[in-house]
PDB file of C-alpha atoms in Angstrom:
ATOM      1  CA  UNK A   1      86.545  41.680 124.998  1.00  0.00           C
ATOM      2  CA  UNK A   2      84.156  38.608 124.861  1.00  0.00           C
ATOM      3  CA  UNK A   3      85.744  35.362 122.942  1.00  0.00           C
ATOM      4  CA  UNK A   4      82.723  35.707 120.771  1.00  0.00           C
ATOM      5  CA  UNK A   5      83.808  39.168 119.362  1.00  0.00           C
ATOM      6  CA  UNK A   6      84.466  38.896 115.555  1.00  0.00           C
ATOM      7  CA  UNK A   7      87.385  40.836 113.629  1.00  0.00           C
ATOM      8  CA  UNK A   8      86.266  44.741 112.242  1.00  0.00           C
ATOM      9  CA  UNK A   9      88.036  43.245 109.025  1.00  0.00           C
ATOM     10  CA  UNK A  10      86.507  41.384 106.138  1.00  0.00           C
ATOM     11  CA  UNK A  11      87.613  40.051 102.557  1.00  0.00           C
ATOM     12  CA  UNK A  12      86.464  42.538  99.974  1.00  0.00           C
ATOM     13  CA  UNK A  13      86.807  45.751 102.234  1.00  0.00           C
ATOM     14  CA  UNK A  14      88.422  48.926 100.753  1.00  0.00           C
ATOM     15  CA  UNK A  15      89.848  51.102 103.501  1.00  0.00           C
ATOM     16  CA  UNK A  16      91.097  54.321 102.675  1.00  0.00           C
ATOM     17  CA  UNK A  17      94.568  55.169 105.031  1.00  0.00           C
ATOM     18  CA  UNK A  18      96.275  58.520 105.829  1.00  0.00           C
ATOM     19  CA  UNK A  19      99.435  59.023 103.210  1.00  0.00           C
ATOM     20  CA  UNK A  20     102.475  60.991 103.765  1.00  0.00           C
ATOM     21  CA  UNK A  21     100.764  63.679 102.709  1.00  0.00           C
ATOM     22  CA  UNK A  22      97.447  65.591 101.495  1.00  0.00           C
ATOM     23  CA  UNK A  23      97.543  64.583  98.190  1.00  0.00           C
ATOM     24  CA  UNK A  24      98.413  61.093  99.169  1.00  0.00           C
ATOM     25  CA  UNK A  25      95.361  59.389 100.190  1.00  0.00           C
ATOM     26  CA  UNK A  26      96.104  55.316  99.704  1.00  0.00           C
ATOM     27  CA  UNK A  27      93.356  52.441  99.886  1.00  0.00           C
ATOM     28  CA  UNK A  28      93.951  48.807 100.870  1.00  0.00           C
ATOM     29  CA  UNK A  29      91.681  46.264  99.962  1.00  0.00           C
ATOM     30  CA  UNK A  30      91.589  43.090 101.977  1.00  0.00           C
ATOM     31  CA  UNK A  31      91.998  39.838  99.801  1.00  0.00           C
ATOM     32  CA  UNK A  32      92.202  37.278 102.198  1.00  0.00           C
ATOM     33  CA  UNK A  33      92.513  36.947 105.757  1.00  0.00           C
ATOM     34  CA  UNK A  34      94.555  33.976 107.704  1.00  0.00           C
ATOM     35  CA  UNK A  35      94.360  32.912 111.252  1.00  0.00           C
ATOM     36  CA  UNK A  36      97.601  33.186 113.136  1.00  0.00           C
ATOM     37  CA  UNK A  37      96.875  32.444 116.861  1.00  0.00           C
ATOM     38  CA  UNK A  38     100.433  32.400 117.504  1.00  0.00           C
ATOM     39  CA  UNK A  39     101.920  35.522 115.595  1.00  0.00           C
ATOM     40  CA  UNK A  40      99.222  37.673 117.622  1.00  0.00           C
ATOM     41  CA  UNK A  41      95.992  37.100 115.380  1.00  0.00           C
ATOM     42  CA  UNK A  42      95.573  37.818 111.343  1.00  0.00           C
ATOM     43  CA  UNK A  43      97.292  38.444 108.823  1.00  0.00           C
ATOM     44  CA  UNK A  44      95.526  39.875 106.248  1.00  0.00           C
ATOM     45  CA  UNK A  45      96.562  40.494 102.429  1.00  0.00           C
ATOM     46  CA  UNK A  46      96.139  43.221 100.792  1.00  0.00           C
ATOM     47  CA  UNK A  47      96.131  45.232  97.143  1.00  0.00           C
ATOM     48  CA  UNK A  48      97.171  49.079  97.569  1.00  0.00           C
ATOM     49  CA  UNK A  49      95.912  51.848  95.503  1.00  0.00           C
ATOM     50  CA  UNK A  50      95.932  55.251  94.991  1.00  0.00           C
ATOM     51  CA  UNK A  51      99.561  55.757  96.424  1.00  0.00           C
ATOM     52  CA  UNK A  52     102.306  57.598  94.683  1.00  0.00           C
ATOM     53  CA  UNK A  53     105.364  55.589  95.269  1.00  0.00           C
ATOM     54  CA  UNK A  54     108.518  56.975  93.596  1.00  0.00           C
ATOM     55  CA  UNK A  55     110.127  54.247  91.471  1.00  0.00           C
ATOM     56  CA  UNK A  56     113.372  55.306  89.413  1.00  0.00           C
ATOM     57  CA  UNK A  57     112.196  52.409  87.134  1.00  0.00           C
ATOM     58  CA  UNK A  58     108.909  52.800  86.507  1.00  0.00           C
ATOM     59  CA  UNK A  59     107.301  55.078  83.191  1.00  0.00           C
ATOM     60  CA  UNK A  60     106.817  58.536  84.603  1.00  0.00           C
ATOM     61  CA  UNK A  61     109.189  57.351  87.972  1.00  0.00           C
ATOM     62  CA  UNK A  62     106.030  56.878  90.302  1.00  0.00           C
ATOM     63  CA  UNK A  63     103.909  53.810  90.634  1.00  0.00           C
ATOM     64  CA  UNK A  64     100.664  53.921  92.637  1.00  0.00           C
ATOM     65  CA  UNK A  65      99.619  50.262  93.976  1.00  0.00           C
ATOM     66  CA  UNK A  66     101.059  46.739  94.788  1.00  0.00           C
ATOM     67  CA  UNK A  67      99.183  43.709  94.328  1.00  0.00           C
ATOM     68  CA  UNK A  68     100.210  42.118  97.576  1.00  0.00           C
ATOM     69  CA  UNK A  69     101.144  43.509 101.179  1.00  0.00           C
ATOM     70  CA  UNK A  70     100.786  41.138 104.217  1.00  0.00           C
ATOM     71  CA  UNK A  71      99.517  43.341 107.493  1.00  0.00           C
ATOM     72  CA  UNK A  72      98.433  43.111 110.587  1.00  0.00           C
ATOM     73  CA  UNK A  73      95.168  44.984 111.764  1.00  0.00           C
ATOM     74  CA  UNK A  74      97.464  47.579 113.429  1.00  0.00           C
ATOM     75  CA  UNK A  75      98.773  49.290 110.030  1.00  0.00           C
ATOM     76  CA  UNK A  76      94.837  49.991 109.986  1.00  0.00           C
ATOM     77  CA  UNK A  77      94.653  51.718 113.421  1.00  0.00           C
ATOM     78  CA  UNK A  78      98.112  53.323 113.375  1.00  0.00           C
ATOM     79  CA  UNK A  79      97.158  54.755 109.463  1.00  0.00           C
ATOM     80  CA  UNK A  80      93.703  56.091 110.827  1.00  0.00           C
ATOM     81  CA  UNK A  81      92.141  54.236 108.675  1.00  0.00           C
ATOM     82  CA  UNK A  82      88.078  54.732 107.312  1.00  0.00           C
ATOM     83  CA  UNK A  83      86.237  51.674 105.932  1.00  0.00           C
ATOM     84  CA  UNK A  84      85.491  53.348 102.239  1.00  0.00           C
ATOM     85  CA  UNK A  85      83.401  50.582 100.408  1.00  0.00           C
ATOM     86  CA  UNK A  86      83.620  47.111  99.227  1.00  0.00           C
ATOM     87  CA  UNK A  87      85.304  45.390  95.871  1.00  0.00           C
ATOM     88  CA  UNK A  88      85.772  41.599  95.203  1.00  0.00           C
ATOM     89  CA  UNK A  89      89.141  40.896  95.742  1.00  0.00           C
ATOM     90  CA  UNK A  90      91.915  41.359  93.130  1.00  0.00           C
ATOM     91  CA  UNK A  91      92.985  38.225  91.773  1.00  0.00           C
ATOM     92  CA  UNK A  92      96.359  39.706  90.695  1.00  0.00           C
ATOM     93  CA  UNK A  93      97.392  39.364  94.344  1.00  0.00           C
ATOM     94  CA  UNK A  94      97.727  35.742  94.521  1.00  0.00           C
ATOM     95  CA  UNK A  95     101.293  35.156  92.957  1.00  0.00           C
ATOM     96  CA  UNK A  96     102.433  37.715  95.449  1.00  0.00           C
ATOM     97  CA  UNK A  97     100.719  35.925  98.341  1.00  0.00           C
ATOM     98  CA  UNK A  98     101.779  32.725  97.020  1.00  0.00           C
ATOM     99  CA  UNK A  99     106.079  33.631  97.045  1.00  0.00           C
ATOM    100  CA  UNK A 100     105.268  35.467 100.403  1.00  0.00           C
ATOM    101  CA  UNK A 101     103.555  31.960 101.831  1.00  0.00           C
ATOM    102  CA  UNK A 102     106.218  30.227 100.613  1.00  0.00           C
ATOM    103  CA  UNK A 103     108.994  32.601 102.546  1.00  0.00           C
ATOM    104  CA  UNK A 104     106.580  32.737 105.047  1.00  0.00           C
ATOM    105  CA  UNK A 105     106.036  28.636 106.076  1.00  0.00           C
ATOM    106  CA  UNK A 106     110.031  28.667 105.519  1.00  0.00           C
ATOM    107  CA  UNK A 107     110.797  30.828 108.273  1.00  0.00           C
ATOM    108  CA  UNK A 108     111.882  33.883 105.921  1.00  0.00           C
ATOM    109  CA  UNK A 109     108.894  36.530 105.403  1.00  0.00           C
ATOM    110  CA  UNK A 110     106.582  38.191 107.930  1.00  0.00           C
ATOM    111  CA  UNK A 111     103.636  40.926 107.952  1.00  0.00           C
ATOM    112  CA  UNK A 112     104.022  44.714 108.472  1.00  0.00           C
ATOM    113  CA  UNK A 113     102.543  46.096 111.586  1.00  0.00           C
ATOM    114  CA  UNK A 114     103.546  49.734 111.034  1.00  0.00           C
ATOM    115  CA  UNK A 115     101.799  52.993 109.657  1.00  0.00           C
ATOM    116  CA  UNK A 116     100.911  52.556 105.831  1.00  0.00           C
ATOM    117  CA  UNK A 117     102.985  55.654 105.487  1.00  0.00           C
ATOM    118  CA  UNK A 118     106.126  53.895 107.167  1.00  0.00           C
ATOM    119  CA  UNK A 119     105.604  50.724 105.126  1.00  0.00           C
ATOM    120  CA  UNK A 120     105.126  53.319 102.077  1.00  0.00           C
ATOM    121  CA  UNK A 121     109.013  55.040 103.156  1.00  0.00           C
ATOM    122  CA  UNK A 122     110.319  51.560 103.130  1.00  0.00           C
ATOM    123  CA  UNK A 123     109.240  50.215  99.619  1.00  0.00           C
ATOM    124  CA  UNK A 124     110.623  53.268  98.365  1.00  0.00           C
ATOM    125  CA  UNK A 125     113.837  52.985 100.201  1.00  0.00           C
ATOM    126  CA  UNK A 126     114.230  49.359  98.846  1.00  0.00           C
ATOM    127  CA  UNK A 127     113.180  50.189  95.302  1.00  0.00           C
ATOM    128  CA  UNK A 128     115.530  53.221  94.881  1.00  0.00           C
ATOM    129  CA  UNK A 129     118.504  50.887  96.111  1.00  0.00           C
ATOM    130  CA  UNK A 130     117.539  48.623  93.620  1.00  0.00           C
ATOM    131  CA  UNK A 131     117.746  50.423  90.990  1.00  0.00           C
ATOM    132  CA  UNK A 132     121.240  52.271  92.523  1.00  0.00           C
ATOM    133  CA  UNK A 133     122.842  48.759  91.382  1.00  0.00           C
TER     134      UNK A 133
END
């Protein structure tokens, strides 16, 4: 790979990732990408739709997106994921990104590098011990 190759990621993509299951079919759309020579490359931040996330306190128990998820480019390749379209990105992601920079720059917050579906098992884990207490 040539120093003058260019990341397959840009803002405003929508990239549509394999779910835990059929029905399941989640899209991430890329909001902003940083430069991170030393953590391995980019991070990039990103809104998720169209997943079904089981939340014991959310109306109807299930929530579908998150306005902010930090990832590196491997949750893309390890969720098989298709380049779907474009959007502008979602401003609603930016008080997310802003308490994760903050966590971040102190030491305390990092980026997910795992399949979407793993990173999917884990919010769920976290939000039904949440609401456990």
């Amino acid at each position: 790979m040539s120093a003058s190759s260019s990341s397959p990621y840009a803002v405003g993509q929508l990239w549509r990732c394999e779910g835990r299951s059929a029905d399941e079919r989640p899209v991430l759309l890329i909001n902003r990408i940083e430069q991170h020579p030393l953590l391995g490359g980019e991070i990039l931040h990103v809104t998720l739709r169209d997943a079904r996330i089981r939340h014991p306190g959310a109306p109807g128990g299930m929530i579908t997106g998150m306005a902010h998820l930090p990832v590196i480019g491997q949750v893309f390749e390890r969720s098989h994921a298709e380049l779907v379209g474009q959007d502008t990105p979602d401003p609603a992601y930016i008080e997310g990104y802003q308490y994760w920079k903050q966590s971040f720059d102190a030491g305390n917050a990092g980026s997910y590098g795992i399949a979407l579906s793993e990173i999917l098992e884990s919010i769920e884990r976290m939000l039904s011990s949440r609401s456990a207490h």
